[in-house]
Amino acid sequence: MKADIRVNFLGAKLNSPVLTASGTFGYGDEVCDLVEMSQLGAVITKTVTLEPRQGNPQPRIAEVASGMLNTIGLQNIGVRKFAETKLQSLFKLKVPVIVSVAGSCADDYLNTVKILNSYNKIFAIELNLSCPNLKKTIICQDKELFETIIKNVKKISKFPVIAKLSPQVQDIAELSFNAQQNGADAVTLTNTFPAMAININTFKPKLSTVRGGMSGPCVKPMALRCVFEAAQKIKIPIIGCGGITNAYDTVEFMLAGASCVSIGTAALVEPKVLNDTVNGLKNYLNSKKIKNITDLIGKVQL
Ligand SMILES: Cc1cc2nc3c(=O)[nH]c(=O)nc-3n(C[C@H](O)[C@H](O)[C@H](O)COP(=O)(O)O)c2cc1C
């Protein structure tokens, strides 16, 4: 028996449920030679914004036990330059391209997606709703803005819309449900977790912004809990994200209710992890005599 690891997602059949997480695979073209791209379900690009951004001052990365902290601050070349210089080479990778988009107000999101609407080969848009709004709280915590962005983007987007949510909220299932009710076609759960680290020699925080986002294996159980809770409440598909490093982690997220996963920190450290995960999934399914990987989705037994 040969296991089928393809998954149906947003009207397409993806070659596998393994995606790259936004911000950890560059714009795709820098790292594609290190990865057998045809094995991946999709590439999610680094987040782009309407105007280019320098990002936060250094230091903006710190290693912690079983993970890392970052405060990159959405450094990117801006959507126009991205579309002119990066999109065409991304399309040549022959893997669906999901463009991650952010902004600090509703119009930023809308205007960025309007520009992307001219590029038919885009597979989907991922709205990064985990960044600060103009009042400096994060968009996921600003109910009105959160709803307006999803609703307005959905109205004009030529592509399916995925809402990427922050775990920094009271009730992730409720927020996911809200995303669904406002038109999101899928959700990504989750972005990084708020955290900090201090240098005991200088007495200074290890990140220039004091706090940053934690990612890597240390966040996996928390992200898994988010996926499980949301899956009880929503009908739209979930991309599980947070601390996934191999096929077994992927299986856990799928059992909790994810249709696919995106791998960030682990692939940043070693891009080969993406292919190893795909191959590991085939071995796992064959050893368990499971024909279709989709048979795992939401099948955790309580
Ligand atoms: C260096 C770095 C940069 C990131 N940049 C972005 C980004 O631009 N947009 C975004 O939505 N998430 C960004 N993330 C979050 C990841 O996409 C992912 O949600 C998070 O790291 C959890 O997954 P992981 O534990 O597999 O890394 C970034 C993460 C890291 C480590």
Short mmCIF file of C-alpha atoms and ligand atoms in Angstrom, two decimals:
data_model
loop_
_atom_site.label_atom_id
_atom_site.label_comp_id
_atom_site.label_asym_id
_atom_site.label_seq_id
_atom_site.Cartn_x
_atom_site.Cartn_y
_atom_site.Cartn_z
CA MET A 1 0.00 0.00 0.00
CA LYS A 2 1.22 3.47 -0.83
CA ALA A 3 -0.13 6.14 1.48
CA ASP A 4 -1.67 9.25 -0.07
CA ILE A 5 -0.38 12.36 1.67
CA ARG A 6 -2.21 14.88 -0.52
CA VAL A 7 -4.74 17.13 1.19
CA ASN A 8 -7.69 19.13 -0.11
CA PHE A 9 -7.28 22.72 0.93
CA LEU A 10 -9.17 25.79 -0.29
CA GLY A 11 -10.34 24.06 -3.44
CA ALA A 12 -6.96 22.62 -4.44
CA LYS A 13 -5.23 19.32 -3.89
CA LEU A 14 -1.93 20.07 -2.17
CA ASN A 15 0.96 17.62 -2.67
CA SER A 16 1.36 17.36 1.10
CA PRO A 17 0.10 19.07 4.25
CA VAL A 18 3.58 20.58 4.88
CA LEU A 19 3.87 24.35 4.27
CA THR A 20 6.57 26.90 5.08
CA ALA A 21 5.66 29.38 7.85
CA SER A 22 5.71 33.08 7.08
CA GLY A 23 8.96 34.93 7.76
CA THR A 24 11.14 31.85 8.09
CA PHE A 25 11.59 30.95 4.41
CA GLY A 26 12.45 34.42 3.13
CA TYR A 27 10.54 35.27 -0.03
CA GLY A 28 11.05 31.65 -1.09
CA ASP A 29 13.65 32.24 -3.78
CA GLU A 30 16.62 32.42 -1.38
CA VAL A 31 16.18 28.92 0.04
CA CYS A 32 14.39 26.99 -2.69
CA ASP A 33 17.60 25.27 -3.87
CA LEU A 34 17.95 23.63 -0.47
CA VAL A 35 14.50 22.04 -0.58
CA GLU A 36 12.66 19.63 -2.89
CA MET A 37 9.85 22.11 -3.41
CA SER A 38 7.44 19.75 -5.21
CA GLN A 39 6.98 17.85 -1.94
CA LEU A 40 5.54 20.89 -0.18
CA GLY A 41 1.88 21.78 0.01
CA ALA A 42 2.52 25.52 -0.37
CA VAL A 43 4.95 28.30 0.42
CA ILE A 44 3.77 31.08 2.71
CA THR A 45 5.89 34.15 2.03
CA LYS A 46 7.42 36.56 4.47
CA THR A 47 4.81 39.16 5.43
CA VAL A 48 4.65 42.12 3.04
CA THR A 49 3.23 45.54 3.84
CA LEU A 50 2.05 48.41 1.64
CA GLU A 51 5.29 50.36 2.13
CA PRO A 52 8.78 48.93 2.75
CA ARG A 53 9.75 48.55 6.42
CA GLN A 54 13.17 48.58 8.07
CA GLY A 55 12.01 46.45 10.98
CA ASN A 56 13.08 46.84 14.60
CA PRO A 57 16.61 47.74 15.75
CA GLN A 58 19.14 44.97 16.56
CA PRO A 59 19.35 42.77 18.54
CA ARG A 60 16.18 41.16 17.28
CA ILE A 61 16.83 37.46 17.72
CA ALA A 62 17.73 35.48 20.85
CA GLU A 63 18.06 31.78 21.46
CA VAL A 64 16.17 30.26 24.40
CA ALA A 65 15.80 26.69 25.65
CA SER A 66 14.11 24.69 22.87
CA GLY A 67 13.29 27.72 20.79
CA MET A 68 13.99 31.31 19.92
CA LEU A 69 12.69 34.83 20.40
CA ASN A 70 12.37 37.30 17.56
CA THR A 71 11.39 40.89 17.12
CA ILE A 72 12.05 41.33 13.39
CA GLY A 73 9.28 43.93 13.18
CA LEU A 74 8.01 43.01 9.73
CA GLN A 75 11.13 44.10 7.83
CA ASN A 76 10.20 43.76 4.16
CA ILE A 77 10.65 45.35 0.73
CA GLY A 78 7.02 46.47 0.39
CA VAL A 79 4.31 44.90 -1.74
CA ARG A 80 5.13 46.71 -5.01
CA LYS A 81 8.78 45.66 -5.11
CA PHE A 82 7.78 42.20 -3.86
CA ALA A 83 5.33 41.83 -6.74
CA GLU A 84 7.84 43.13 -9.33
CA THR A 85 10.93 41.21 -8.19
CA LYS A 86 9.92 38.18 -6.13
CA LEU A 87 6.54 36.89 -7.23
CA GLN A 88 7.58 35.69 -10.70
CA SER A 89 10.41 33.55 -9.31
CA LEU A 90 8.07 32.23 -6.64
CA PHE A 91 5.58 31.16 -9.32
CA LYS A 92 8.36 29.23 -11.07
CA LEU A 93 8.75 27.00 -7.99
CA LYS A 94 5.59 25.16 -9.10
CA VAL A 95 4.17 25.11 -5.61
CA PRO A 96 1.13 27.12 -4.52
CA VAL A 97 2.11 30.56 -3.24
CA ILE A 98 0.35 32.07 -0.24
CA VAL A 99 1.24 35.72 0.25
CA SER A 100 1.29 36.96 3.85
CA VAL A 101 0.04 40.51 4.28
CA ALA A 102 0.06 42.94 7.21
CA GLY A 103 -0.62 46.58 8.00
CA SER A 104 -1.40 48.79 10.94
CA CYS A 105 -4.90 49.81 9.81
CA ALA A 106 -7.70 48.35 7.70
CA ASP A 107 -6.81 50.42 4.62
CA ASP A 108 -3.22 49.14 4.65
CA TYR A 109 -4.47 45.57 4.33
CA LEU A 110 -7.01 46.48 1.70
CA ASN A 111 -4.60 48.45 -0.49
CA THR A 112 -1.93 45.75 -0.28
CA VAL A 113 -4.38 43.05 -1.36
CA LYS A 114 -5.67 45.30 -4.19
CA ILE A 115 -2.12 45.37 -5.62
CA LEU A 116 -1.78 41.58 -5.27
CA ASN A 117 -5.11 41.10 -7.07
CA SER A 118 -3.30 41.72 -10.39
CA TYR A 119 -1.27 38.52 -10.00
CA ASN A 120 -3.57 35.65 -10.92
CA LYS A 121 -1.23 32.84 -9.95
CA ILE A 122 -1.36 33.61 -6.23
CA PHE A 123 -3.05 30.73 -4.43
CA ALA A 124 -4.23 32.55 -1.29
CA ILE A 125 -3.66 35.51 0.99
CA GLU A 126 -2.69 35.03 4.63
CA LEU A 127 -3.63 38.01 6.80
CA ASN A 128 -1.07 38.39 9.56
CA LEU A 129 -3.36 39.81 12.25
CA SER A 130 -0.81 39.49 15.01
CA CYS A 131 0.93 42.83 14.48
CA PRO A 132 0.24 46.04 16.40
CA ASN A 133 -2.55 48.37 15.27
CA LEU A 134 -2.31 52.15 15.35
CA LYS A 135 -3.17 52.10 19.08
CA LYS A 136 -0.29 49.62 19.57
CA THR A 137 -2.36 46.72 20.82
CA ILE A 138 -2.36 43.76 18.49
CA ILE A 139 -5.05 43.51 15.83
CA CYS A 140 -6.40 40.20 17.18
CA GLN A 141 -7.21 42.04 20.43
CA ASP A 142 -9.10 44.84 18.66
CA LYS A 143 -12.41 43.14 17.81
CA GLU A 144 -13.76 45.88 15.58
CA LEU A 145 -10.59 46.27 13.54
CA PHE A 146 -10.11 42.50 13.33
CA GLU A 147 -13.60 42.05 11.91
CA THR A 148 -13.32 45.03 9.55
CA ILE A 149 -10.04 43.81 8.04
CA ILE A 150 -11.27 40.28 7.37
CA LYS A 151 -14.65 41.44 6.04
CA ASN A 152 -13.23 44.15 3.77
CA VAL A 153 -10.37 42.06 2.41
CA LYS A 154 -12.69 39.13 1.75
CA LYS A 155 -14.97 41.46 -0.23
CA ILE A 156 -12.25 42.51 -2.69
CA SER A 157 -9.74 39.63 -2.67
CA LYS A 158 -9.55 37.49 -5.80
CA PHE A 159 -8.02 34.76 -3.67
CA PRO A 160 -9.08 32.74 -0.65
CA VAL A 161 -8.33 34.55 2.61
CA ILE A 162 -6.58 32.88 5.54
CA ALA A 163 -6.56 34.67 8.91
CA LYS A 164 -3.39 34.07 10.93
CA LEU A 165 -4.23 34.55 14.59
CA SER A 166 -2.22 35.41 17.65
CA PRO A 167 -2.39 33.19 20.74
CA GLN A 168 -2.36 36.40 22.83
CA VAL A 169 -6.13 36.37 23.32
CA GLN A 170 -8.58 35.13 25.96
CA ASP A 171 -10.36 32.61 23.78
CA ILE A 172 -8.71 31.37 20.59
CA ALA A 173 -11.75 29.26 19.63
CA GLU A 174 -14.03 32.30 19.86
CA LEU A 175 -11.59 34.41 17.81
CA SER A 176 -11.33 31.67 15.16
CA PHE A 177 -15.12 31.50 15.03
CA ASN A 178 -15.24 35.26 14.62
CA ALA A 179 -12.77 35.01 11.71
CA GLN A 180 -14.98 32.38 10.09
CA GLN A 181 -18.15 34.44 10.57
CA ASN A 182 -16.51 37.44 8.95
CA GLY A 183 -15.59 35.48 5.84
CA ALA A 184 -12.16 33.91 6.42
CA ASP A 185 -11.73 30.76 4.32
CA ALA A 186 -9.21 29.25 6.77
CA VAL A 187 -7.23 30.16 9.88
CA THR A 188 -3.58 29.69 10.77
CA LEU A 189 -3.03 28.88 14.44
CA THR A 190 -0.83 30.36 15.65
CA ASN A 191 1.75 33.09 15.46
CA THR A 192 4.51 33.42 18.11
CA PHE A 193 3.94 33.67 21.88
CA PRO A 194 4.92 36.83 23.82
CA ALA A 195 8.14 36.30 25.79
CA MET A 196 11.43 37.86 26.91
CA ALA A 197 15.01 37.00 27.92
CA ILE A 198 17.62 38.94 29.94
CA ASN A 199 21.41 38.93 29.60
CA ILE A 200 22.72 38.32 33.13
CA ASN A 201 26.09 39.97 32.39
CA THR A 202 24.79 43.27 30.98
CA PHE A 203 21.46 43.17 32.87
CA LYS A 204 19.83 44.17 29.59
CA PRO A 205 16.97 42.45 27.78
CA LYS A 206 18.27 40.28 24.95
CA LEU A 207 15.90 41.95 22.45
CA SER A 208 15.93 45.65 21.57
CA THR A 209 12.17 45.83 22.08
CA VAL A 210 12.37 43.98 25.44
CA ARG A 211 9.57 41.55 24.50
CA GLY A 212 9.45 39.40 21.40
CA GLY A 213 7.71 36.38 19.96
CA MET A 214 8.70 32.89 21.04
CA SER A 215 8.76 30.03 18.55
CA GLY A 216 10.22 26.57 18.14
CA PRO A 217 9.62 23.27 19.97
CA CYS A 218 8.92 25.01 23.31
CA VAL A 219 5.63 26.43 21.98
CA LYS A 220 4.29 23.24 20.43
CA PRO A 221 1.97 22.09 23.24
CA MET A 222 0.46 25.58 23.50
CA ALA A 223 -0.11 25.89 19.75
CA LEU A 224 -1.55 22.36 19.66
CA ARG A 225 -4.04 23.32 22.37
CA CYS A 226 -5.11 26.33 20.27
CA VAL A 227 -5.74 24.13 17.22
CA PHE A 228 -7.68 21.58 19.25
CA GLU A 229 -9.94 24.20 20.85
CA ALA A 230 -10.62 26.01 17.56
CA ALA A 231 -11.34 22.75 15.74
CA GLN A 232 -14.23 22.10 18.16
CA LYS A 233 -15.86 25.35 17.15
CA ILE A 234 -15.17 26.10 13.45
CA LYS A 235 -15.89 24.48 10.11
CA ILE A 236 -13.20 26.18 8.01
CA PRO A 237 -9.80 24.44 7.72
CA ILE A 238 -6.92 25.13 10.09
CA ILE A 239 -3.20 25.45 9.31
CA GLY A 240 -1.45 24.33 12.49
CA CYS A 241 1.72 26.23 13.31
CA GLY A 242 4.06 26.37 16.29
CA GLY A 243 7.04 24.22 17.20
CA ILE A 244 6.58 21.58 14.51
CA THR A 245 9.87 19.86 13.71
CA ASN A 246 8.96 16.50 12.20
CA ALA A 247 6.29 14.10 10.94
CA TYR A 248 5.16 13.07 14.44
CA ASP A 249 4.48 16.68 15.40
CA THR A 250 2.53 17.07 12.17
CA VAL A 251 0.43 14.01 12.96
CA GLU A 252 -0.38 15.47 16.40
CA PHE A 253 -1.58 18.74 14.85
CA MET A 254 -3.69 16.88 12.29
CA LEU A 255 -5.26 14.68 14.98
CA ALA A 256 -6.08 17.87 16.89
CA GLY A 257 -7.92 19.17 13.80
CA ALA A 258 -5.41 20.84 11.46
CA SER A 259 -5.73 20.17 7.71
CA CYS A 260 -2.13 21.23 7.11
CA VAL A 261 0.81 22.58 9.07
CA SER A 262 3.39 25.29 8.52
CA ILE A 263 6.94 24.87 9.77
CA GLY A 264 8.95 27.92 10.80
CA THR A 265 11.86 27.87 13.24
CA ALA A 266 12.83 24.25 12.53
CA ALA A 267 13.15 24.99 8.79
CA LEU A 268 15.02 28.22 9.50
CA VAL A 269 17.64 26.19 11.36
CA GLU A 270 17.65 23.33 8.81
CA PRO A 271 15.56 23.61 5.61
CA LYS A 272 15.88 19.84 5.04
CA VAL A 273 13.38 19.38 7.89
CA LEU A 274 10.59 20.19 5.41
CA ASN A 275 11.38 17.20 3.16
CA ASP A 276 12.19 14.94 6.12
CA THR A 277 8.74 15.74 7.51
CA VAL A 278 7.01 14.83 4.25
CA ASN A 279 8.95 11.55 3.97
CA GLY A 280 8.32 10.81 7.65
CA LEU A 281 4.58 11.23 7.10
CA LYS A 282 4.60 8.62 4.32
CA ASN A 283 6.51 6.18 6.59
CA TYR A 284 4.16 6.83 9.50
CA LEU A 285 1.03 6.22 7.42
CA ASN A 286 2.48 3.08 5.85
CA SER A 287 3.50 1.69 9.23
CA LYS A 288 0.00 2.35 10.58
CA LYS A 289 -1.65 1.08 7.37
CA ILE A 290 -3.52 4.39 6.98
CA LYS A 291 -4.32 5.02 3.31
CA ASN A 292 -5.10 8.73 3.29
CA ILE A 293 -3.51 11.36 5.47
CA THR A 294 -6.84 13.18 5.57
CA ASP A 295 -8.15 10.31 7.72
CA LEU A 296 -6.12 11.80 10.58
CA ILE A 297 -7.78 15.21 10.62
CA GLY A 298 -9.58 15.82 13.93
CA LYS A 299 -9.39 12.16 14.89
CA VAL A 300 -7.99 12.61 18.39
CA GLN A 301 -9.90 10.22 20.66
CA LEU A 302 -11.13 11.81 23.86
C1 LIG B 1 12.52 34.92 12.46
C2 LIG B 1 11.03 34.83 12.38
C3 LIG B 1 10.33 35.70 11.55
C4 LIG B 1 8.93 35.62 11.46
N1 LIG B 1 8.26 36.46 10.64
C5 LIG B 1 6.92 36.34 10.49
C6 LIG B 1 6.23 37.14 9.56
O1 LIG B 1 6.81 37.98 8.85
N2 LIG B 1 4.87 36.98 9.47
C7 LIG B 1 4.18 36.05 10.21
O2 LIG B 1 2.95 35.93 10.07
N3 LIG B 1 4.83 35.24 11.08
C8 LIG B 1 6.18 35.37 11.23
N4 LIG B 1 6.85 34.54 12.09
C9 LIG B 1 6.07 33.54 12.86
C10 LIG B 1 6.09 32.17 12.17
O3 LIG B 1 5.49 32.21 10.90
C11 LIG B 1 5.37 31.12 13.04
O4 LIG B 1 4.01 31.51 13.17
C12 LIG B 1 5.96 30.98 14.42
O5 LIG B 1 7.36 31.11 14.39
C13 LIG B 1 5.60 29.64 15.08
O6 LIG B 1 6.03 28.57 14.30
P1 LIG B 1 7.45 27.80 14.52
O7 LIG B 1 7.51 27.45 15.98
O8 LIG B 1 7.41 26.63 13.61
O9 LIG B 1 8.51 28.78 14.17
C14 LIG B 1 8.23 34.64 12.21
C15 LIG B 1 8.95 33.74 13.02
C16 LIG B 1 10.32 33.83 13.10
C17 LIG B 1 11.07 32.84 13.98
#
